[in-house]
Amino acid sequence: MRAFSAVVTGLGIALLSAATIPAASAAETVRVRGTVESVDGAKLTVKTREGNSTAIKLNDNWKVTGVAKASLNDIKPGDFVGIASLPKSRGGDGALEVLIFPAGMKGTGEGSYPWDLKPNSTMTNATVTNAVKDVDGRNITVTFHGKEKTISVADNTTVVTFAPAAQADLKPGTTVFVPSQKADDGTLSTGNVVAGTNGVVPPM
């Protein structure tokens, strides 16, 4: 368990960088989503959701984190969550997915930022203050940096948390989310890979 805590702490640093990097330097961070084509030594090749094959250098001591299925009922006041959402036509935001952070990652990337899961989507990493049951799901109120935001979460919204995983889980076809750094020459590198395990895929 201590080893897993170290992994998610490292992942937290990667996600924090991905979420809070200044707009002027946005090109330095690339979030790669797709499925594993191959792992060859220190190189991970991913077939991205856009259909391209993308090579990512795996840094020394790189780690893999899995995701485990959770539910709306698991979300309690005081939890720290990451919610990707889209504006709704009638106002407010509707969740695309919810990540319940382990306690050791509380505060990771706190705030509300543009996200690239879908066009015009936002990622809000914040502390839950209320989760009121609605006709279809819940209205979750969160706070970050003294601000408050309410996001509606439908019953069919994917809810996950992080779980232990190993490098051996990166098999061809495995769905991954890879927060990567882009060098001046265009090459990508990472120290952390989020992998789908046990039928649960990274929704972020």
PDB file of C-alpha atoms in Angstrom:
ATOM      1  CA  MET A   1       0.000   0.000   0.000  1.00  0.00           C
ATOM      2  CA  ARG A   2       2.894   2.375   0.744  1.00  0.00           C
ATOM      3  CA  ALA A   3       4.280   1.742  -2.754  1.00  0.00           C
ATOM      4  CA  PHE A   4       0.888   2.517  -4.286  1.00  0.00           C
ATOM      5  CA  SER A   5       0.698   5.759  -2.291  1.00  0.00           C
ATOM      6  CA  ALA A   6       4.041   6.781  -3.780  1.00  0.00           C
ATOM      7  CA  VAL A   7       2.735   6.025  -7.272  1.00  0.00           C
ATOM      8  CA  VAL A   8      -0.416   8.113  -6.881  1.00  0.00           C
ATOM      9  CA  THR A   9       1.608  10.937  -5.349  1.00  0.00           C
ATOM     10  CA  GLY A  10       3.816  10.962  -8.438  1.00  0.00           C
ATOM     11  CA  LEU A  11       0.760  10.806 -10.632  1.00  0.00           C
ATOM     12  CA  GLY A  12      -0.711  13.696  -8.675  1.00  0.00           C
ATOM     13  CA  ILE A  13       2.317  15.810  -9.530  1.00  0.00           C
ATOM     14  CA  ALA A  14       1.893  14.925 -13.210  1.00  0.00           C
ATOM     15  CA  LEU A  15      -1.805  15.747 -13.208  1.00  0.00           C
ATOM     16  CA  LEU A  16      -1.149  18.941 -11.278  1.00  0.00           C
ATOM     17  CA  SER A  17       1.317  20.053 -13.933  1.00  0.00           C
ATOM     18  CA  ALA A  18      -1.105  19.102 -16.697  1.00  0.00           C
ATOM     19  CA  ALA A  19      -3.925  21.071 -15.113  1.00  0.00           C
ATOM     20  CA  THR A  20      -2.172  24.229 -13.984  1.00  0.00           C
ATOM     21  CA  ILE A  21       0.517  24.917 -16.581  1.00  0.00           C
ATOM     22  CA  PRO A  22       0.240  28.550 -17.808  1.00  0.00           C
ATOM     23  CA  ALA A  23      -1.627  29.085 -21.071  1.00  0.00           C
ATOM     24  CA  ALA A  24       1.468  30.520 -22.721  1.00  0.00           C
ATOM     25  CA  SER A  25       3.221  27.189 -22.163  1.00  0.00           C
ATOM     26  CA  ALA A  26       0.237  24.926 -22.884  1.00  0.00           C
ATOM     27  CA  ALA A  27       2.057  23.205 -25.756  1.00  0.00           C
ATOM     28  CA  GLU A  28       4.540  21.773 -23.263  1.00  0.00           C
ATOM     29  CA  THR A  29       1.902  19.428 -21.835  1.00  0.00           C
ATOM     30  CA  VAL A  30       0.079  16.861 -23.961  1.00  0.00           C
ATOM     31  CA  ARG A  31      -2.591  14.537 -22.590  1.00  0.00           C
ATOM     32  CA  VAL A  32      -2.542  11.379 -24.705  1.00  0.00           C
ATOM     33  CA  ARG A  33      -5.648   9.177 -24.751  1.00  0.00           C
ATOM     34  CA  GLY A  34      -5.919   5.925 -26.646  1.00  0.00           C
ATOM     35  CA  THR A  35      -4.902   2.267 -26.572  1.00  0.00           C
ATOM     36  CA  VAL A  36      -1.497   0.655 -26.225  1.00  0.00           C
ATOM     37  CA  GLU A  37       0.077  -0.539 -29.456  1.00  0.00           C
ATOM     38  CA  SER A  38       3.347  -1.640 -27.904  1.00  0.00           C
ATOM     39  CA  VAL A  39       5.820  -1.186 -25.082  1.00  0.00           C
ATOM     40  CA  ASP A  40       9.396  -1.542 -26.273  1.00  0.00           C
ATOM     41  CA  GLY A  41      11.891  -0.889 -23.503  1.00  0.00           C
ATOM     42  CA  ALA A  42      11.550   2.785 -22.637  1.00  0.00           C
ATOM     43  CA  LYS A  43       9.110   3.572 -25.453  1.00  0.00           C
ATOM     44  CA  LEU A  44       5.329   3.380 -25.246  1.00  0.00           C
ATOM     45  CA  THR A  45       3.416   3.592 -28.516  1.00  0.00           C
ATOM     46  CA  VAL A  46      -0.230   4.575 -28.283  1.00  0.00           C
ATOM     47  CA  LYS A  47      -2.932   4.492 -30.944  1.00  0.00           C
ATOM     48  CA  THR A  48      -4.616   7.749 -30.017  1.00  0.00           C
ATOM     49  CA  ARG A  49      -8.336   8.396 -30.080  1.00  0.00           C
ATOM     50  CA  GLU A  50      -7.652  10.563 -33.132  1.00  0.00           C
ATOM     51  CA  GLY A  51      -6.250   7.503 -34.926  1.00  0.00           C
ATOM     52  CA  ASN A  52      -2.550   8.400 -34.895  1.00  0.00           C
ATOM     53  CA  SER A  53       0.309   6.282 -33.556  1.00  0.00           C
ATOM     54  CA  THR A  54       2.147   8.329 -30.941  1.00  0.00           C
ATOM     55  CA  ALA A  55       5.480   7.360 -29.375  1.00  0.00           C
ATOM     56  CA  ILE A  56       6.093   8.397 -25.754  1.00  0.00           C
ATOM     57  CA  LYS A  57       9.436   8.052 -23.975  1.00  0.00           C
ATOM     58  CA  LEU A  58       9.080   6.396 -20.575  1.00  0.00           C
ATOM     59  CA  ASN A  59      11.215   8.177 -18.007  1.00  0.00           C
ATOM     60  CA  ASP A  60      13.366   6.294 -15.521  1.00  0.00           C
ATOM     61  CA  ASN A  61      11.308   4.712 -12.737  1.00  0.00           C
ATOM     62  CA  TRP A  62       8.062   5.267 -14.639  1.00  0.00           C
ATOM     63  CA  LYS A  63       4.892   4.087 -12.925  1.00  0.00           C
ATOM     64  CA  VAL A  64       1.498   2.728 -13.855  1.00  0.00           C
ATOM     65  CA  THR A  65      -1.713   3.507 -12.002  1.00  0.00           C
ATOM     66  CA  GLY A  66      -5.022   1.739 -12.603  1.00  0.00           C
ATOM     67  CA  VAL A  67      -8.598   2.846 -12.142  1.00  0.00           C
ATOM     68  CA  ALA A  68     -11.348   1.124 -10.194  1.00  0.00           C
ATOM     69  CA  LYS A  69     -15.083   1.504 -10.573  1.00  0.00           C
ATOM     70  CA  ALA A  70     -16.844   3.675  -8.006  1.00  0.00           C
ATOM     71  CA  SER A  71     -20.373   5.085  -7.758  1.00  0.00           C
ATOM     72  CA  LEU A  72     -22.233   8.291  -7.005  1.00  0.00           C
ATOM     73  CA  ASN A  73     -23.054   6.884  -3.585  1.00  0.00           C
ATOM     74  CA  ASP A  74     -19.313   6.814  -2.795  1.00  0.00           C
ATOM     75  CA  ILE A  75     -19.062  10.604  -3.073  1.00  0.00           C
ATOM     76  CA  LYS A  76     -19.255  12.212   0.355  1.00  0.00           C
ATOM     77  CA  PRO A  77     -18.737  15.733   1.734  1.00  0.00           C
ATOM     78  CA  GLY A  78     -15.036  16.273   2.327  1.00  0.00           C
ATOM     79  CA  ASP A  79     -13.955  14.094  -0.613  1.00  0.00           C
ATOM     80  CA  PHE A  80     -11.611  15.640  -3.163  1.00  0.00           C
ATOM     81  CA  VAL A  81     -12.833  14.980  -6.709  1.00  0.00           C
ATOM     82  CA  GLY A  82     -11.966  15.781 -10.296  1.00  0.00           C
ATOM     83  CA  ILE A  83     -15.039  16.368 -12.455  1.00  0.00           C
ATOM     84  CA  ALA A  84     -14.852  16.887 -16.199  1.00  0.00           C
ATOM     85  CA  SER A  85     -17.970  18.735 -17.312  1.00  0.00           C
ATOM     86  CA  LEU A  86     -19.690  20.579 -20.136  1.00  0.00           C
ATOM     87  CA  PRO A  87     -22.021  23.587 -20.026  1.00  0.00           C
ATOM     88  CA  LYS A  88     -25.702  22.600 -20.271  1.00  0.00           C
ATOM     89  CA  SER A  89     -28.124  24.357 -22.583  1.00  0.00           C
ATOM     90  CA  ARG A  90     -30.380  25.308 -19.652  1.00  0.00           C
ATOM     91  CA  GLY A  91     -27.464  26.620 -17.617  1.00  0.00           C
ATOM     92  CA  GLY A  92     -24.922  25.154 -15.229  1.00  0.00           C
ATOM     93  CA  ASP A  93     -22.543  22.288 -15.909  1.00  0.00           C
ATOM     94  CA  GLY A  94     -23.173  18.588 -16.443  1.00  0.00           C
ATOM     95  CA  ALA A  95     -20.510  16.014 -15.567  1.00  0.00           C
ATOM     96  CA  LEU A  96     -18.805  13.880 -18.200  1.00  0.00           C
ATOM     97  CA  GLU A  97     -16.935  11.815 -15.597  1.00  0.00           C
ATOM     98  CA  VAL A  98     -15.931  11.913 -11.951  1.00  0.00           C
ATOM     99  CA  LEU A  99     -12.630  10.862 -10.379  1.00  0.00           C
ATOM    100  CA  ILE A 100     -12.593  10.405  -6.593  1.00  0.00           C
ATOM    101  CA  PHE A 101      -9.023  11.128  -5.517  1.00  0.00           C
ATOM    102  CA  PRO A 102      -7.422   9.006  -2.785  1.00  0.00           C
ATOM    103  CA  ALA A 103      -6.985  10.952   0.454  1.00  0.00           C
ATOM    104  CA  GLY A 104      -3.245  11.320  -0.156  1.00  0.00           C
ATOM    105  CA  MET A 105      -3.904  13.257  -3.368  1.00  0.00           C
ATOM    106  CA  LYS A 106      -6.255  15.837  -1.856  1.00  0.00           C
ATOM    107  CA  GLY A 107      -5.490  19.249  -3.331  1.00  0.00           C
ATOM    108  CA  THR A 108      -4.078  17.919  -6.617  1.00  0.00           C
ATOM    109  CA  GLY A 109      -4.561  20.550  -9.322  1.00  0.00           C
ATOM    110  CA  GLU A 110      -7.172  22.373  -7.248  1.00  0.00           C
ATOM    111  CA  GLY A 111      -9.209  24.742  -9.376  1.00  0.00           C
ATOM    112  CA  SER A 112     -11.335  24.793 -12.508  1.00  0.00           C
ATOM    113  CA  TYR A 113      -9.548  24.720 -15.860  1.00  0.00           C
ATOM    114  CA  PRO A 114     -10.169  24.190 -19.575  1.00  0.00           C
ATOM    115  CA  TRP A 115      -9.912  20.475 -20.383  1.00  0.00           C
ATOM    116  CA  ASP A 116      -9.646  18.581 -23.652  1.00  0.00           C
ATOM    117  CA  LEU A 117     -11.825  15.535 -23.004  1.00  0.00           C
ATOM    118  CA  LYS A 118     -14.421  17.153 -25.289  1.00  0.00           C
ATOM    119  CA  PRO A 119     -14.599  20.590 -26.925  1.00  0.00           C
ATOM    120  CA  ASN A 120     -15.488  23.286 -24.361  1.00  0.00           C
ATOM    121  CA  SER A 121     -15.080  20.881 -21.447  1.00  0.00           C
ATOM    122  CA  THR A 122     -13.739  21.922 -18.048  1.00  0.00           C
ATOM    123  CA  MET A 123     -11.909  20.014 -15.315  1.00  0.00           C
ATOM    124  CA  THR A 124     -12.792  21.009 -11.771  1.00  0.00           C
ATOM    125  CA  ASN A 125     -10.634  19.592  -8.978  1.00  0.00           C
ATOM    126  CA  ALA A 126     -12.242  20.540  -5.699  1.00  0.00           C
ATOM    127  CA  THR A 127     -13.604  19.479  -2.322  1.00  0.00           C
ATOM    128  CA  VAL A 128     -17.176  18.226  -2.099  1.00  0.00           C
ATOM    129  CA  THR A 129     -19.330  20.272   0.256  1.00  0.00           C
ATOM    130  CA  ASN A 130     -22.684  18.736  -0.664  1.00  0.00           C
ATOM    131  CA  ALA A 131     -24.030  15.931  -2.858  1.00  0.00           C
ATOM    132  CA  VAL A 132     -27.816  16.267  -3.068  1.00  0.00           C
ATOM    133  CA  LYS A 133     -29.788  13.468  -4.718  1.00  0.00           C
ATOM    134  CA  ASP A 134     -31.765  14.628  -7.738  1.00  0.00           C
ATOM    135  CA  VAL A 135     -34.372  13.071 -10.035  1.00  0.00           C
ATOM    136  CA  ASP A 136     -31.568  11.756 -12.260  1.00  0.00           C
ATOM    137  CA  GLY A 137     -28.370  11.535 -10.239  1.00  0.00           C
ATOM    138  CA  ARG A 138     -27.009  14.234  -7.949  1.00  0.00           C
ATOM    139  CA  ASN A 139     -26.157  17.901  -7.825  1.00  0.00           C
ATOM    140  CA  ILE A 140     -22.653  18.067  -6.390  1.00  0.00           C
ATOM    141  CA  THR A 141     -21.436  21.325  -4.889  1.00  0.00           C
ATOM    142  CA  VAL A 142     -17.666  21.735  -4.644  1.00  0.00           C
ATOM    143  CA  THR A 143     -15.339  24.450  -3.402  1.00  0.00           C
ATOM    144  CA  PHE A 144     -11.884  25.506  -4.637  1.00  0.00           C
ATOM    145  CA  HIS A 145      -9.805  28.546  -3.712  1.00  0.00           C
ATOM    146  CA  GLY A 146     -12.770  30.102  -1.924  1.00  0.00           C
ATOM    147  CA  LYS A 147     -15.088  29.660  -4.912  1.00  0.00           C
ATOM    148  CA  GLU A 148     -18.130  27.407  -5.186  1.00  0.00           C
ATOM    149  CA  LYS A 149     -19.511  25.471  -8.136  1.00  0.00           C
ATOM    150  CA  THR A 150     -22.451  23.097  -8.534  1.00  0.00           C
ATOM    151  CA  ILE A 151     -22.278  20.349 -11.163  1.00  0.00           C
ATOM    152  CA  SER A 152     -25.098  17.953 -12.023  1.00  0.00           C
ATOM    153  CA  VAL A 153     -24.021  14.310 -12.255  1.00  0.00           C
ATOM    154  CA  ALA A 154     -26.426  11.935 -13.998  1.00  0.00           C
ATOM    155  CA  ASP A 155     -26.895   8.371 -12.770  1.00  0.00           C
ATOM    156  CA  ASN A 156     -25.096   6.939 -15.824  1.00  0.00           C
ATOM    157  CA  THR A 157     -21.982   9.101 -15.393  1.00  0.00           C
ATOM    158  CA  THR A 158     -18.742   7.139 -15.069  1.00  0.00           C
ATOM    159  CA  VAL A 159     -17.277   7.424 -11.553  1.00  0.00           C
ATOM    160  CA  VAL A 160     -13.832   5.979 -10.761  1.00  0.00           C
ATOM    161  CA  THR A 161     -10.971   6.140  -8.304  1.00  0.00           C
ATOM    162  CA  PHE A 162      -7.314   5.218  -8.654  1.00  0.00           C
ATOM    163  CA  ALA A 163      -6.211   1.622  -8.038  1.00  0.00           C
ATOM    164  CA  PRO A 164      -2.938  -0.346  -8.025  1.00  0.00           C
ATOM    165  CA  ALA A 165      -1.569  -1.491 -11.382  1.00  0.00           C
ATOM    166  CA  ALA A 166       1.744  -2.738 -12.792  1.00  0.00           C
ATOM    167  CA  GLN A 167       3.836  -2.220 -15.900  1.00  0.00           C
ATOM    168  CA  ALA A 168       2.753  -5.675 -17.034  1.00  0.00           C
ATOM    169  CA  ASP A 169      -0.810  -4.319 -17.345  1.00  0.00           C
ATOM    170  CA  LEU A 170       0.256  -2.256 -20.377  1.00  0.00           C
ATOM    171  CA  LYS A 171      -0.653  -4.836 -22.991  1.00  0.00           C
ATOM    172  CA  PRO A 172      -1.672  -4.124 -26.600  1.00  0.00           C
ATOM    173  CA  GLY A 173      -5.248  -2.894 -26.604  1.00  0.00           C
ATOM    174  CA  THR A 174      -5.164  -1.529 -23.048  1.00  0.00           C
ATOM    175  CA  THR A 175      -6.845   1.866 -22.794  1.00  0.00           C
ATOM    176  CA  VAL A 176      -4.546   4.530 -21.335  1.00  0.00           C
ATOM    177  CA  PHE A 177      -4.447   8.173 -20.300  1.00  0.00           C
ATOM    178  CA  VAL A 178      -0.923   9.590 -20.402  1.00  0.00           C
ATOM    179  CA  PRO A 179      -0.083  13.099 -19.110  1.00  0.00           C
ATOM    180  CA  SER A 180       3.063  13.838 -21.123  1.00  0.00           C
ATOM    181  CA  GLN A 181       5.638  16.586 -21.495  1.00  0.00           C
ATOM    182  CA  LYS A 182       6.514  17.867 -24.960  1.00  0.00           C
ATOM    183  CA  ALA A 183      10.149  18.784 -25.625  1.00  0.00           C
ATOM    184  CA  ASP A 184      11.295  21.509 -28.013  1.00  0.00           C
ATOM    185  CA  ASP A 185      11.964  18.863 -30.671  1.00  0.00           C
ATOM    186  CA  GLY A 186       8.394  17.578 -30.392  1.00  0.00           C
ATOM    187  CA  THR A 187       9.158  14.340 -28.554  1.00  0.00           C
ATOM    188  CA  LEU A 188       6.878  13.288 -25.698  1.00  0.00           C
ATOM    189  CA  SER A 189       7.914  11.797 -22.370  1.00  0.00           C
ATOM    190  CA  THR A 190       6.159  10.702 -19.199  1.00  0.00           C
ATOM    191  CA  GLY A 191       6.769   9.194 -15.795  1.00  0.00           C
ATOM    192  CA  ASN A 192       3.176   8.115 -15.225  1.00  0.00           C
ATOM    193  CA  VAL A 193       0.597   6.129 -17.190  1.00  0.00           C
ATOM    194  CA  VAL A 194      -3.024   5.607 -16.140  1.00  0.00           C
ATOM    195  CA  ALA A 195      -4.190   2.240 -17.468  1.00  0.00           C
ATOM    196  CA  GLY A 196      -7.539   0.552 -17.745  1.00  0.00           C
ATOM    197  CA  THR A 197      -7.686  -2.620 -15.650  1.00  0.00           C
ATOM    198  CA  ASN A 198     -10.378  -5.185 -14.879  1.00  0.00           C
ATOM    199  CA  GLY A 199     -12.661  -3.767 -17.549  1.00  0.00           C
ATOM    200  CA  VAL A 200     -12.533  -0.218 -16.154  1.00  0.00           C
ATOM    201  CA  VAL A 201     -10.977   2.409 -18.454  1.00  0.00           C
ATOM    202  CA  PRO A 202      -9.588   5.848 -17.570  1.00  0.00           C
ATOM    203  CA  PRO A 203     -12.481   8.238 -18.315  1.00  0.00           C
ATOM    204  CA  MET A 204     -10.525  11.477 -17.908  1.00  0.00           C
TER     205      MET A 204
END
